[in-house]
Amino acid sequence: MKAPFSRLPAGARLVLPAAAAAAGLLLSGCGGTAAPPSNAAAESSGATKAAAAAAELYGHVHGISADPQSGRVLLATHNGLFEAGSGSAAPLSPVIDLMGFAAGDGQFFASGHPGPGSDLPEPVGLIRSSDGGRTWEQLSRQGESDFHALTATGSGVIGFDGQLRITEDLETWQTVDAGFHPYSLAGTPTSPVVLATTEQGIHRSDDGGKTWSSPEDGPVLLLTAFADDATVAGIAPDGLVYTSSDAGRSWQKAGNASAPPEAMTAGIGEGGKLLVWVYTANGLEYSDDGGKTFAPQGT
């Protein structure tokens, strides 16, 4: 699947393909008396309606923040930051198109576009929230950068706005000619390691994005997420999940999400279990067995 990796100009939106075959099947039935829907069909219909309502509310999910201890999951979306499963249509943040989003160390970094009535510039550049998304501080590149890929590392912040850029002080930026255009970036605030997903495969940096290498036999992934400094989950464009226990040097196949992914995150649960959250066209999905199996979680 190459379509999800087509690099669009800065400011354009990438839309992942959605499975539409089921709708065609439903419309192509033969004539005659329809059988009453089964419980399974009714549950499926309810899940589909819930996912459709969530899609209308969020627009598109660009990032996820999850707390393994409390189970609280936040979704960074086209329409701002929401708590998954809260049952509330009210965002936790102002309406901002959070195209780039990174969580860690008690704060959020983001980039994207201001919503209606916002006093943020267009594009918003690099912004930060230290109060759960309620307010945002302008840090740098306001009116200049819309970072579609963004992550925080132990060395600073790295983002891609058409060029790969890194900052150690959150104000001054260095452009890196890495030789690739990443679809996504992943790091952890306690390590300088960064992973970049590209159409050619995984790229890996040990120095906060200054230099890069390509691990041998690395899978082609759309998204990756660190659970801790060594443990990583990744997902391919078709929903196949991989895991790594050596910070992205080598990968093993796990299971499958139900559909192509929009966003993902990972964490470590009780007993050292790898927890994985993926947002797809079917809503939020959760795995507590290292990505082997997934179950729906409140959208």
mmCIF file of C-alpha atoms in Angstrom:
data_model
loop_
_atom_site.group_PDB
_atom_site.id
_atom_site.type_symbol
_atom_site.label_atom_id
_atom_site.label_comp_id
_atom_site.label_asym_id
_atom_site.label_seq_id
_atom_site.Cartn_x
_atom_site.Cartn_y
_atom_site.Cartn_z
ATOM 1 C CA MET A 1 0.000 0.000 0.000
ATOM 2 C CA LYS A 2 1.804 3.093 -1.199
ATOM 3 C CA ALA A 3 -0.996 5.620 -0.984
ATOM 4 C CA PRO A 4 -0.639 6.371 2.758
ATOM 5 C CA PHE A 5 2.990 7.318 2.216
ATOM 6 C CA SER A 6 2.451 9.785 -0.610
ATOM 7 C CA ARG A 7 4.063 12.893 0.803
ATOM 8 C CA LEU A 8 1.728 15.813 0.360
ATOM 9 C CA PRO A 9 2.788 19.449 0.398
ATOM 10 C CA ALA A 10 2.873 21.080 3.833
ATOM 11 C CA GLY A 11 -0.644 22.057 4.822
ATOM 12 C CA ALA A 12 -2.353 19.349 2.777
ATOM 13 C CA ARG A 13 -4.090 16.490 4.530
ATOM 14 C CA LEU A 14 -3.307 12.835 4.105
ATOM 15 C CA VAL A 15 -6.395 10.609 4.157
ATOM 16 C CA LEU A 16 -5.831 6.926 4.769
ATOM 17 C CA PRO A 17 -7.936 4.545 2.655
ATOM 18 C CA ALA A 18 -11.072 3.241 4.349
ATOM 19 C CA ALA A 19 -12.618 -0.133 3.636
ATOM 20 C CA ALA A 20 -15.883 0.416 1.767
ATOM 21 C CA ALA A 21 -16.574 -3.062 0.414
ATOM 22 C CA ALA A 22 -18.958 -3.923 3.253
ATOM 23 C CA ALA A 23 -21.343 -1.150 2.231
ATOM 24 C CA GLY A 24 -21.462 -2.522 -1.319
ATOM 25 C CA LEU A 25 -22.267 -5.984 -0.035
ATOM 26 C CA LEU A 26 -25.114 -4.668 2.081
ATOM 27 C CA LEU A 27 -26.673 -2.971 -0.932
ATOM 28 C CA SER A 28 -26.327 -5.938 -3.279
ATOM 29 C CA GLY A 29 -28.668 -8.433 -1.569
ATOM 30 C CA CYS A 30 -31.299 -10.408 -3.505
ATOM 31 C CA GLY A 31 -34.987 -9.624 -3.343
ATOM 32 C CA GLY A 32 -37.330 -11.270 -0.866
ATOM 33 C CA THR A 33 -38.068 -11.028 2.823
ATOM 34 C CA ALA A 34 -35.069 -9.992 4.842
ATOM 35 C CA ALA A 35 -34.213 -12.015 7.905
ATOM 36 C CA PRO A 36 -34.258 -10.119 11.178
ATOM 37 C CA PRO A 37 -30.782 -8.901 12.160
ATOM 38 C CA SER A 38 -28.840 -11.076 14.559
ATOM 39 C CA ASN A 39 -27.446 -9.749 17.833
ATOM 40 C CA ALA A 40 -23.997 -9.771 16.264
ATOM 41 C CA ALA A 41 -25.255 -7.696 13.321
ATOM 42 C CA ALA A 42 -26.963 -5.245 15.660
ATOM 43 C CA GLU A 43 -23.803 -4.891 17.726
ATOM 44 C CA SER A 44 -21.785 -4.359 14.545
ATOM 45 C CA SER A 45 -24.264 -1.720 13.382
ATOM 46 C CA GLY A 46 -24.011 0.040 16.745
ATOM 47 C CA ALA A 47 -20.234 0.022 16.602
ATOM 48 C CA THR A 48 -20.330 1.399 13.048
ATOM 49 C CA LYS A 49 -22.653 4.219 14.085
ATOM 50 C CA ALA A 50 -20.439 5.049 17.065
ATOM 51 C CA ALA A 51 -17.348 5.143 14.857
ATOM 52 C CA ALA A 52 -19.161 7.356 12.334
ATOM 53 C CA ALA A 53 -20.243 9.757 15.078
ATOM 54 C CA ALA A 54 -16.688 9.869 16.428
ATOM 55 C CA ALA A 55 -15.311 10.531 12.942
ATOM 56 C CA GLU A 56 -17.691 13.465 12.538
ATOM 57 C CA LEU A 57 -16.714 14.826 15.953
ATOM 58 C CA TYR A 58 -12.957 14.444 15.564
ATOM 59 C CA GLY A 59 -12.565 14.957 11.825
ATOM 60 C CA HIS A 60 -9.382 12.918 11.905
ATOM 61 C CA VAL A 61 -7.216 11.590 14.733
ATOM 62 C CA HIS A 62 -3.566 12.620 14.445
ATOM 63 C CA GLY A 63 -2.155 11.431 17.773
ATOM 64 C CA ILE A 64 -2.894 9.560 21.003
ATOM 65 C CA SER A 65 -1.740 10.002 24.601
ATOM 66 C CA ALA A 66 -2.491 7.161 27.034
ATOM 67 C CA ASP A 67 -1.831 6.723 30.753
ATOM 68 C CA PRO A 68 -1.332 2.988 31.459
ATOM 69 C CA GLN A 69 -2.020 3.469 35.184
ATOM 70 C CA SER A 70 -5.348 5.303 34.945
ATOM 71 C CA GLY A 71 -6.378 4.003 31.538
ATOM 72 C CA ARG A 72 -7.170 7.551 30.416
ATOM 73 C CA VAL A 73 -6.732 8.064 26.682
ATOM 74 C CA LEU A 74 -6.585 11.444 24.939
ATOM 75 C CA LEU A 75 -7.037 11.915 21.205
ATOM 76 C CA ALA A 76 -5.345 14.749 19.315
ATOM 77 C CA THR A 77 -7.679 15.510 16.436
ATOM 78 C CA HIS A 78 -8.546 17.910 13.642
ATOM 79 C CA ASN A 79 -10.894 19.638 16.104
ATOM 80 C CA GLY A 80 -8.709 19.701 19.219
ATOM 81 C CA LEU A 81 -7.903 17.388 22.115
ATOM 82 C CA PHE A 82 -10.618 14.988 23.357
ATOM 83 C CA GLU A 83 -10.822 12.333 26.049
ATOM 84 C CA ALA A 84 -11.762 8.986 24.498
ATOM 85 C CA GLY A 85 -14.876 7.408 25.947
ATOM 86 C CA SER A 86 -15.814 10.471 27.990
ATOM 87 C CA GLY A 87 -19.232 10.738 26.369
ATOM 88 C CA SER A 88 -18.704 14.454 25.952
ATOM 89 C CA ALA A 89 -18.505 16.336 22.676
ATOM 90 C CA ALA A 90 -16.586 19.159 24.351
ATOM 91 C CA PRO A 91 -12.860 19.192 23.570
ATOM 92 C CA LEU A 92 -10.342 19.521 26.397
ATOM 93 C CA SER A 93 -8.441 22.127 24.399
ATOM 94 C CA PRO A 94 -9.267 25.089 22.194
ATOM 95 C CA VAL A 95 -10.238 24.048 18.667
ATOM 96 C CA ILE A 96 -6.856 23.498 17.020
ATOM 97 C CA ASP A 97 -6.090 21.156 14.146
ATOM 98 C CA LEU A 98 -3.381 19.201 15.982
ATOM 99 C CA MET A 99 -1.583 17.895 12.909
ATOM 100 C CA GLY A 100 1.589 17.107 14.852
ATOM 101 C CA PHE A 101 1.333 15.916 18.454
ATOM 102 C CA ALA A 102 3.807 14.572 21.002
ATOM 103 C CA ALA A 103 3.212 13.686 24.646
ATOM 104 C CA GLY A 104 5.687 13.081 27.420
ATOM 105 C CA ASP A 105 7.140 14.270 30.700
ATOM 106 C CA GLY A 106 3.855 15.854 31.803
ATOM 107 C CA GLN A 107 3.431 18.108 28.792
ATOM 108 C CA PHE A 108 2.205 18.109 25.208
ATOM 109 C CA PHE A 109 3.903 19.534 22.129
ATOM 110 C CA ALA A 110 1.852 20.197 19.021
ATOM 111 C CA SER A 111 1.675 21.920 15.656
ATOM 112 C CA GLY A 112 -1.001 22.516 13.059
ATOM 113 C CA HIS A 113 -3.662 25.119 12.324
ATOM 114 C CA PRO A 114 -5.768 27.412 14.547
ATOM 115 C CA GLY A 115 -9.509 26.861 14.765
ATOM 116 C CA PRO A 116 -12.263 29.457 14.436
ATOM 117 C CA GLY A 117 -11.884 32.330 16.888
ATOM 118 C CA SER A 118 -8.345 31.336 17.868
ATOM 119 C CA ASP A 119 -5.700 33.986 18.388
ATOM 120 C CA LEU A 120 -2.941 31.574 17.372
ATOM 121 C CA PRO A 121 -1.076 32.321 14.112
ATOM 122 C CA GLU A 122 -1.483 30.305 10.894
ATOM 123 C CA PRO A 123 0.237 27.870 11.006
ATOM 124 C CA VAL A 124 0.741 27.621 14.757
ATOM 125 C CA GLY A 125 4.403 26.516 14.650
ATOM 126 C CA LEU A 126 5.597 24.676 17.766
ATOM 127 C CA ILE A 127 3.285 25.074 20.765
ATOM 128 C CA ARG A 128 3.280 23.486 24.222
ATOM 129 C CA SER A 129 0.710 22.738 26.910
ATOM 130 C CA SER A 130 1.584 21.982 30.524
ATOM 131 C CA ASP A 131 -2.011 21.804 31.782
ATOM 132 C CA GLY A 132 -3.466 18.890 29.852
ATOM 133 C CA GLY A 133 -4.226 20.860 26.700
ATOM 134 C CA ARG A 134 -6.365 23.616 28.217
ATOM 135 C CA THR A 135 -3.902 26.362 27.301
ATOM 136 C CA TRP A 136 -1.037 26.475 24.801
ATOM 137 C CA GLU A 137 2.209 28.436 24.855
ATOM 138 C CA GLN A 138 3.748 29.639 21.592
ATOM 139 C CA LEU A 139 7.375 28.493 21.449
ATOM 140 C CA SER A 140 8.800 29.026 17.958
ATOM 141 C CA ARG A 141 8.232 29.083 14.186
ATOM 142 C CA GLN A 142 4.797 30.679 14.560
ATOM 143 C CA GLY A 143 3.413 31.531 11.116
ATOM 144 C CA GLU A 144 6.138 29.371 9.537
ATOM 145 C CA SER A 145 5.801 25.671 10.333
ATOM 146 C CA ASP A 146 3.020 23.124 10.267
ATOM 147 C CA PHE A 147 4.808 20.037 11.569
ATOM 148 C CA HIS A 148 2.864 17.022 10.275
ATOM 149 C CA ALA A 149 5.319 14.728 12.093
ATOM 150 C CA LEU A 150 6.544 15.684 15.564
ATOM 151 C CA THR A 151 8.146 14.029 18.573
ATOM 152 C CA ALA A 152 9.993 14.907 21.766
ATOM 153 C CA THR A 153 13.279 13.209 22.660
ATOM 154 C CA GLY A 154 15.882 13.430 25.382
ATOM 155 C CA SER A 155 17.735 15.832 23.077
ATOM 156 C CA GLY A 156 14.847 18.179 22.283
ATOM 157 C CA VAL A 157 12.093 18.193 19.660
ATOM 158 C CA ILE A 158 12.239 17.000 16.077
ATOM 159 C CA GLY A 159 9.623 17.810 13.441
ATOM 160 C CA PHE A 160 8.918 17.639 9.731
ATOM 161 C CA ASP A 161 7.222 20.529 7.916
ATOM 162 C CA GLY A 162 8.528 19.732 4.438
ATOM 163 C CA GLN A 163 12.022 19.727 5.909
ATOM 164 C CA LEU A 164 13.374 17.746 8.844
ATOM 165 C CA ARG A 165 14.173 20.154 11.697
ATOM 166 C CA ILE A 166 15.513 19.684 15.233
ATOM 167 C CA THR A 167 15.661 22.014 18.225
ATOM 168 C CA GLU A 168 17.348 21.584 21.594
ATOM 169 C CA ASP A 169 16.098 24.796 23.226
ATOM 170 C CA LEU A 170 12.593 24.842 21.584
ATOM 171 C CA GLU A 171 13.424 28.182 19.952
ATOM 172 C CA THR A 172 16.308 27.800 17.503
ATOM 173 C CA TRP A 173 16.115 25.124 14.820
ATOM 174 C CA GLN A 174 18.622 23.192 12.735
ATOM 175 C CA THR A 175 17.674 21.734 9.365
ATOM 176 C CA VAL A 176 18.807 18.164 8.754
ATOM 177 C CA ASP A 177 19.315 16.743 5.264
ATOM 178 C CA ALA A 178 18.478 13.149 6.130
ATOM 179 C CA GLY A 179 17.749 12.056 2.566
ATOM 180 C CA PHE A 180 14.152 11.024 3.284
ATOM 181 C CA HIS A 181 10.763 12.535 4.062
ATOM 182 C CA PRO A 182 9.223 10.904 7.147
ATOM 183 C CA TYR A 183 5.541 10.144 7.448
ATOM 184 C CA SER A 184 5.836 9.880 11.246
ATOM 185 C CA LEU A 185 8.441 10.361 13.981
ATOM 186 C CA ALA A 186 8.636 8.680 17.377
ATOM 187 C CA GLY A 187 10.883 9.172 20.380
ATOM 188 C CA THR A 188 10.857 9.307 24.162
ATOM 189 C CA PRO A 189 11.801 12.244 26.417
ATOM 190 C CA THR A 190 14.349 10.096 28.266
ATOM 191 C CA SER A 191 16.361 8.889 25.257
ATOM 192 C CA PRO A 192 17.980 10.477 22.177
ATOM 193 C CA VAL A 193 16.714 7.645 19.927
ATOM 194 C CA VAL A 194 14.263 8.654 17.183
ATOM 195 C CA LEU A 195 12.444 6.455 14.679
ATOM 196 C CA ALA A 196 11.138 7.724 11.336
ATOM 197 C CA THR A 197 8.718 5.825 9.109
ATOM 198 C CA THR A 198 9.089 6.149 5.347
ATOM 199 C CA GLU A 199 7.935 4.381 2.227
ATOM 200 C CA GLN A 200 11.365 2.736 2.043
ATOM 201 C CA GLY A 201 11.256 1.427 5.627
ATOM 202 C CA ILE A 202 12.330 2.428 9.116
ATOM 203 C CA HIS A 203 15.064 4.994 9.692
ATOM 204 C CA ARG A 204 16.710 5.262 13.107
ATOM 205 C CA SER A 205 18.749 7.955 14.869
ATOM 206 C CA ASP A 206 20.773 7.599 18.086
ATOM 207 C CA ASP A 207 21.492 11.316 18.452
ATOM 208 C CA GLY A 208 18.159 13.104 18.434
ATOM 209 C CA GLY A 209 17.802 13.213 14.652
ATOM 210 C CA LYS A 210 21.205 14.585 13.632
ATOM 211 C CA THR A 211 22.327 11.392 11.864
ATOM 212 C CA TRP A 212 20.345 8.405 10.606
ATOM 213 C CA SER A 213 20.722 4.763 9.623
ATOM 214 C CA SER A 214 18.379 2.087 8.258
ATOM 215 C CA PRO A 215 18.150 -1.146 10.276
ATOM 216 C CA GLU A 216 18.540 -4.246 8.113
ATOM 217 C CA ASP A 217 15.343 -6.109 7.262
ATOM 218 C CA GLY A 218 13.205 -3.446 8.943
ATOM 219 C CA PRO A 219 9.487 -3.608 8.042
ATOM 220 C CA VAL A 220 7.669 -0.849 6.184
ATOM 221 C CA LEU A 221 5.615 0.777 8.950
ATOM 222 C CA LEU A 222 3.247 3.726 8.904
ATOM 223 C CA LEU A 223 3.469 4.579 12.623
ATOM 224 C CA THR A 224 5.644 3.682 15.610
ATOM 225 C CA ALA A 225 5.391 4.445 19.342
ATOM 226 C CA PHE A 226 7.796 3.937 22.234
ATOM 227 C CA ALA A 227 6.403 2.257 25.347
ATOM 228 C CA ASP A 228 9.707 2.851 27.146
ATOM 229 C CA ASP A 229 13.258 3.563 25.998
ATOM 230 C CA ALA A 230 13.695 0.053 24.544
ATOM 231 C CA THR A 231 10.176 -1.224 23.778
ATOM 232 C CA VAL A 232 8.430 -0.050 20.607
ATOM 233 C CA ALA A 233 5.210 -0.893 18.806
ATOM 234 C CA GLY A 234 4.763 -0.250 15.106
ATOM 235 C CA ILE A 235 1.942 -0.672 12.635
ATOM 236 C CA ALA A 236 1.987 -1.157 8.877
ATOM 237 C CA PRO A 237 -0.384 0.633 6.464
ATOM 238 C CA ASP A 238 -2.640 -2.449 6.376
ATOM 239 C CA GLY A 239 -2.920 -2.716 10.187
ATOM 240 C CA LEU A 240 -0.312 -5.433 10.797
ATOM 241 C CA VAL A 241 1.402 -4.781 14.140
ATOM 242 C CA TYR A 242 5.104 -5.273 14.888
ATOM 243 C CA THR A 243 7.060 -4.921 18.120
ATOM 244 C CA SER A 244 10.691 -4.240 18.983
ATOM 245 C CA SER A 245 12.538 -4.811 22.256
ATOM 246 C CA ASP A 246 15.771 -3.087 21.197
ATOM 247 C CA ALA A 247 14.582 0.444 20.361
ATOM 248 C CA GLY A 248 13.774 -0.283 16.738
ATOM 249 C CA ARG A 249 16.868 -2.208 15.664
ATOM 250 C CA SER A 250 14.915 -5.427 15.038
ATOM 251 C CA TRP A 251 11.202 -6.229 14.753
ATOM 252 C CA GLN A 252 8.831 -9.142 15.285
ATOM 253 C CA LYS A 253 5.305 -9.585 13.931
ATOM 254 C CA ALA A 254 2.473 -9.500 16.482
ATOM 255 C CA GLY A 255 -1.195 -9.254 15.457
ATOM 256 C CA ASN A 256 -3.548 -7.037 13.477
ATOM 257 C CA ALA A 257 -5.711 -4.015 14.135
ATOM 258 C CA SER A 258 -9.095 -4.164 12.416
ATOM 259 C CA ALA A 259 -8.342 -1.519 9.772
ATOM 260 C CA PRO A 260 -5.615 0.841 8.512
ATOM 261 C CA PRO A 261 -4.359 3.100 11.318
ATOM 262 C CA GLU A 262 -4.744 6.828 11.841
ATOM 263 C CA ALA A 263 -2.752 7.114 15.087
ATOM 264 C CA MET A 264 -1.127 4.916 17.726
ATOM 265 C CA THR A 265 0.616 4.966 21.090
ATOM 266 C CA ALA A 266 2.058 2.401 23.496
ATOM 267 C CA GLY A 267 2.823 1.963 27.187
ATOM 268 C CA ILE A 268 3.951 -0.529 29.791
ATOM 269 C CA GLY A 269 1.307 -2.031 32.056
ATOM 270 C CA GLU A 270 1.368 -4.218 35.134
ATOM 271 C CA GLY A 271 3.913 -6.997 35.012
ATOM 272 C CA GLY A 272 5.790 -5.266 32.209
ATOM 273 C CA LYS A 273 3.098 -5.998 29.614
ATOM 274 C CA LEU A 274 3.248 -4.007 26.395
ATOM 275 C CA LEU A 275 0.014 -2.061 25.898
ATOM 276 C CA VAL A 276 -0.913 -0.703 22.465
ATOM 277 C CA TRP A 277 -3.645 1.733 21.414
ATOM 278 C CA VAL A 278 -4.541 2.227 17.732
ATOM 279 C CA TYR A 279 -7.151 4.518 16.229
ATOM 280 C CA THR A 280 -8.702 3.240 12.990
ATOM 281 C CA ALA A 281 -11.820 3.916 10.914
ATOM 282 C CA ASN A 282 -13.555 1.560 13.356
ATOM 283 C CA GLY A 283 -12.624 3.664 16.373
ATOM 284 C CA LEU A 284 -10.151 3.221 19.208
ATOM 285 C CA GLU A 285 -8.704 -0.277 19.629
ATOM 286 C CA TYR A 286 -6.646 -1.591 22.557
ATOM 287 C CA SER A 287 -4.253 -4.491 23.111
ATOM 288 C CA ASP A 288 -2.918 -5.630 26.483
ATOM 289 C CA ASP A 289 -0.939 -8.569 25.094
ATOM 290 C CA GLY A 290 1.783 -6.860 23.112
ATOM 291 C CA GLY A 291 -0.267 -6.197 20.000
ATOM 292 C CA LYS A 292 -1.291 -9.814 19.424
ATOM 293 C CA THR A 293 -5.034 -9.151 19.801
ATOM 294 C CA PHE A 294 -7.113 -5.980 19.833
ATOM 295 C CA ALA A 295 -10.493 -5.087 21.286
ATOM 296 C CA PRO A 296 -12.627 -1.961 20.820
ATOM 297 C CA GLN A 297 -12.274 0.746 23.449
ATOM 298 C CA GLY A 298 -14.587 3.720 23.963
ATOM 299 C CA THR A 299 -14.214 6.097 21.026
#
